Amino acid sequence: MDAGPVSPRFSSDRFPRSSRYHPEWVAAGVSGGANALWLTEWLTEAIALKPGMRVLDLGCGKASSSIFLRREFDVQVWAADLWFAAEANAQRVVDAGIDGVFAVHAEARSLPFERGFFDTILSIDSFMYYGTDDLYLNYLARFLKPGGIVGIAQTGLMHEIEGDVPEHLRAWWEPSLCCLHSAAWWRRHWERTGIVSVDTADELTDGWRFWLDWQREIAPDNGVEIAAVEADQGRTLGYVRAVGRLRDDTRLDEPIVSIPAEYTKQPLLRD
């Protein structure tokens, strides 16, 4: 039976790879405020992925980005997420008719992988929730091979907000949004560690328009956010990405997991 023409939803000349995926499948994979396929496609334009590479998709949500990476680049993908069950993501992989994607339930600060296991670590619209920690890159980098790549693409700012939040954003803004930063901020945040050399740190051209298109499709009742993005017109809000390469001279600090100590009783007060 002919199912009729496929809806043009989520189809964009800017993202030809993503546009091949069925809109109902894309909509079913919603796990955040951005189109994971669009951001993944944009991020991979700045990274040379080769067949057989081991890739960690950190904070993968419902694993649509992981499935995309496997199908488009023939890499092996570990789809790690805390909020969404690994069993459900594994079923999505099976239903997609592919192998080579391994669903893992994991917290970003307690990853169950061996040192130097991955060629590349990617994060789509989730790194801002944990990666702003000054010490996090030192932790994450230990899972990369020498010369490995870490890349992020996510909701962000076109420039840092100094002082009060702009008036046109205040109805939407909430305290948790302080995790949003500009591409320039991410460059400084990573470079000051000396752990990676930052190859790319930029903004998606007309990213606010893609943000708006996405919200209108998947959350048309989200009037407050839609109104904020419409009013902003890309002055403050958009999508940012950053790509860093592990430096050859990097020496990572080993994590302190415990401090052994012996207790010796001492006098409490001076005589």
Short mmCIF file of C-alpha atoms in Angstrom, two decimals, residues 100-253:
data_model
loop_
_atom_site.label_atom_id
_atom_site.label_comp_id
_atom_site.label_asym_id
_atom_site.label_seq_id
_atom_site.Cartn_x
_atom_site.Cartn_y
_atom_site.Cartn_z
CA GLY A 100 28.31 -1.28 15.48
CA VAL A 101 26.45 0.98 17.93
CA PHE A 102 26.78 -0.01 21.58
CA ALA A 103 24.32 1.52 24.03
CA VAL A 104 25.73 2.33 27.46
CA HIS A 105 24.09 3.77 30.55
CA ALA A 106 26.70 6.09 32.03
CA GLU A 107 27.24 9.32 33.93
CA ALA A 108 29.61 11.74 32.22
CA ARG A 109 31.87 11.95 35.28
CA SER A 110 32.03 8.19 35.82
CA LEU A 111 32.63 6.59 32.43
CA PRO A 112 33.18 2.81 32.24
CA PHE A 113 35.90 2.81 29.57
CA GLU A 114 39.58 1.98 29.39
CA ARG A 115 42.20 4.66 29.09
CA GLY A 116 42.97 5.58 25.46
CA PHE A 117 39.99 3.62 24.13
CA PHE A 118 38.54 6.19 21.70
CA ASP A 119 39.78 7.90 18.57
CA THR A 120 37.13 10.61 18.92
CA ILE A 121 34.72 11.81 21.59
CA LEU A 122 31.71 13.79 20.39
CA SER A 123 28.92 15.45 22.33
CA ILE A 124 25.73 16.82 20.79
CA ASP A 125 23.83 19.45 22.77
CA SER A 126 24.78 18.10 26.17
CA PHE A 127 28.38 19.09 26.96
CA MET A 128 27.33 22.37 28.59
CA TYR A 129 25.70 20.39 31.41
CA TYR A 130 29.00 18.96 32.67
CA GLY A 131 31.87 20.22 30.51
CA THR A 132 31.98 23.73 32.00
CA ASP A 133 33.77 22.21 35.02
CA ASP A 134 37.38 23.44 34.87
CA LEU A 135 38.65 19.93 35.60
CA TYR A 136 36.37 17.94 33.31
CA LEU A 137 38.51 18.01 30.16
CA ASN A 138 41.41 16.55 32.16
CA TYR A 139 39.12 13.68 33.14
CA LEU A 140 37.63 13.12 29.69
CA ALA A 141 40.90 13.31 27.76
CA ARG A 142 42.24 10.16 29.41
CA PHE A 143 39.81 8.12 27.30
CA LEU A 144 41.34 9.42 24.04
CA LYS A 145 44.14 7.86 22.06
CA PRO A 146 47.21 10.06 21.45
CA GLY A 147 46.20 12.79 19.02
CA GLY A 148 42.52 12.00 19.57
CA ILE A 149 39.73 14.47 18.94
CA VAL A 150 37.04 15.89 21.20
CA GLY A 151 34.22 17.80 19.51
CA ILE A 152 31.02 19.46 20.71
CA ALA A 153 28.05 21.10 18.97
CA GLN A 154 25.25 22.59 21.00
CA THR A 155 22.99 25.44 21.96
CA GLY A 156 25.03 28.48 22.89
CA LEU A 157 25.61 32.20 22.83
CA MET A 158 26.98 34.45 20.12
CA HIS A 159 28.81 36.40 22.83
CA GLU A 160 29.04 36.17 26.60
CA ILE A 161 26.35 38.01 28.54
CA GLU A 162 27.98 40.62 30.76
CA GLY A 163 25.71 41.98 33.45
CA ASP A 164 21.94 41.64 33.19
CA VAL A 165 20.24 39.26 30.77
CA PRO A 166 18.84 41.21 27.78
CA GLU A 167 15.27 42.36 28.33
CA HIS A 168 13.88 40.38 25.40
CA LEU A 169 15.23 37.10 26.86
CA ARG A 170 14.15 37.50 30.48
CA ALA A 171 10.76 35.78 30.20
CA TRP A 172 12.50 32.64 28.93
CA TRP A 173 15.77 32.80 30.86
CA GLU A 174 16.20 30.71 33.99
CA PRO A 175 19.21 30.09 36.27
CA SER A 176 20.22 26.81 34.62
CA LEU A 177 20.84 28.65 31.34
CA CYS A 178 24.01 30.10 32.82
CA CYS A 179 25.69 26.97 31.37
CA LEU A 180 25.30 28.42 27.86
CA HIS A 181 28.49 29.95 26.45
CA SER A 182 29.97 31.30 23.26
CA ALA A 183 32.38 29.53 20.93
CA ALA A 184 35.11 31.96 22.03
CA TRP A 185 34.44 30.99 25.66
CA TRP A 186 34.85 27.30 24.84
CA ARG A 187 38.10 28.01 23.02
CA ARG A 188 39.53 29.78 26.08
CA HIS A 189 38.10 27.17 28.44
CA TRP A 190 39.92 24.37 26.63
CA GLU A 191 43.13 26.12 25.61
CA ARG A 192 43.93 27.34 29.11
CA THR A 193 44.19 23.70 30.25
CA GLY A 194 47.01 22.95 27.81
CA ILE A 195 45.38 19.59 27.12
CA VAL A 196 44.10 20.17 23.58
CA SER A 197 44.86 22.39 20.63
CA VAL A 198 41.59 23.92 19.46
CA ASP A 199 41.20 23.49 15.69
CA THR A 200 37.68 24.95 15.44
CA ALA A 201 35.49 27.18 17.59
CA ASP A 202 32.69 28.93 15.73
CA GLU A 203 28.97 29.54 15.30
CA LEU A 204 26.51 28.02 12.85
CA THR A 205 25.49 30.58 10.25
CA ASP A 206 21.82 31.43 10.81
CA GLY A 207 21.79 28.98 13.68
CA TRP A 208 18.97 30.88 15.37
CA ARG A 209 16.76 30.23 12.34
CA PHE A 210 17.37 26.48 12.60
CA TRP A 211 16.69 26.71 16.34
CA LEU A 212 13.41 28.45 15.59
CA ASP A 213 12.42 26.00 12.83
CA TRP A 214 13.07 23.07 15.18
CA GLN A 215 11.06 24.50 18.05
CA ARG A 216 8.12 25.35 15.81
CA GLU A 217 8.03 21.75 14.59
CA ILE A 218 8.60 19.73 17.74
CA ALA A 219 7.29 22.09 20.43
CA PRO A 220 4.86 24.57 18.86
CA ASP A 221 3.28 25.21 22.28
CA ASN A 222 6.64 26.35 23.67
CA GLY A 223 5.64 29.95 23.08
CA VAL A 224 8.02 31.55 25.58
CA GLU A 225 11.16 30.09 23.99
CA ILE A 226 9.91 30.66 20.45
CA ALA A 227 9.14 34.28 21.25
CA ALA A 228 12.60 34.75 22.79
CA VAL A 229 14.42 33.35 19.76
CA GLU A 230 12.23 35.36 17.40
CA ALA A 231 12.92 38.57 19.31
CA ASP A 232 16.62 37.86 19.57
CA GLN A 233 17.17 37.36 15.80
CA GLY A 234 20.56 35.72 16.40
CA ARG A 235 22.04 38.61 18.38
CA THR A 236 22.61 36.43 21.45
CA LEU A 237 21.34 32.88 20.79
CA GLY A 238 22.42 30.24 18.31
CA TYR A 239 24.46 27.07 17.92
CA VAL A 240 28.18 26.76 18.64
CA ARG A 241 30.79 24.07 18.05
CA ALA A 242 34.34 23.42 19.18
CA VAL A 243 36.87 20.81 18.11
CA GLY A 244 40.10 20.11 19.99
CA ARG A 245 42.98 17.72 19.35
CA LEU A 246 44.86 16.07 22.20
CA ARG A 247 48.32 17.64 22.37
CA ASP A 248 51.38 15.43 22.06
CA ASP A 249 52.95 17.03 25.12
CA THR A 250 49.88 16.62 27.31
CA ARG A 251 50.45 15.14 30.75
CA LEU A 252 47.14 14.47 32.45
CA ASP A 253 46.76 14.67 36.19
#
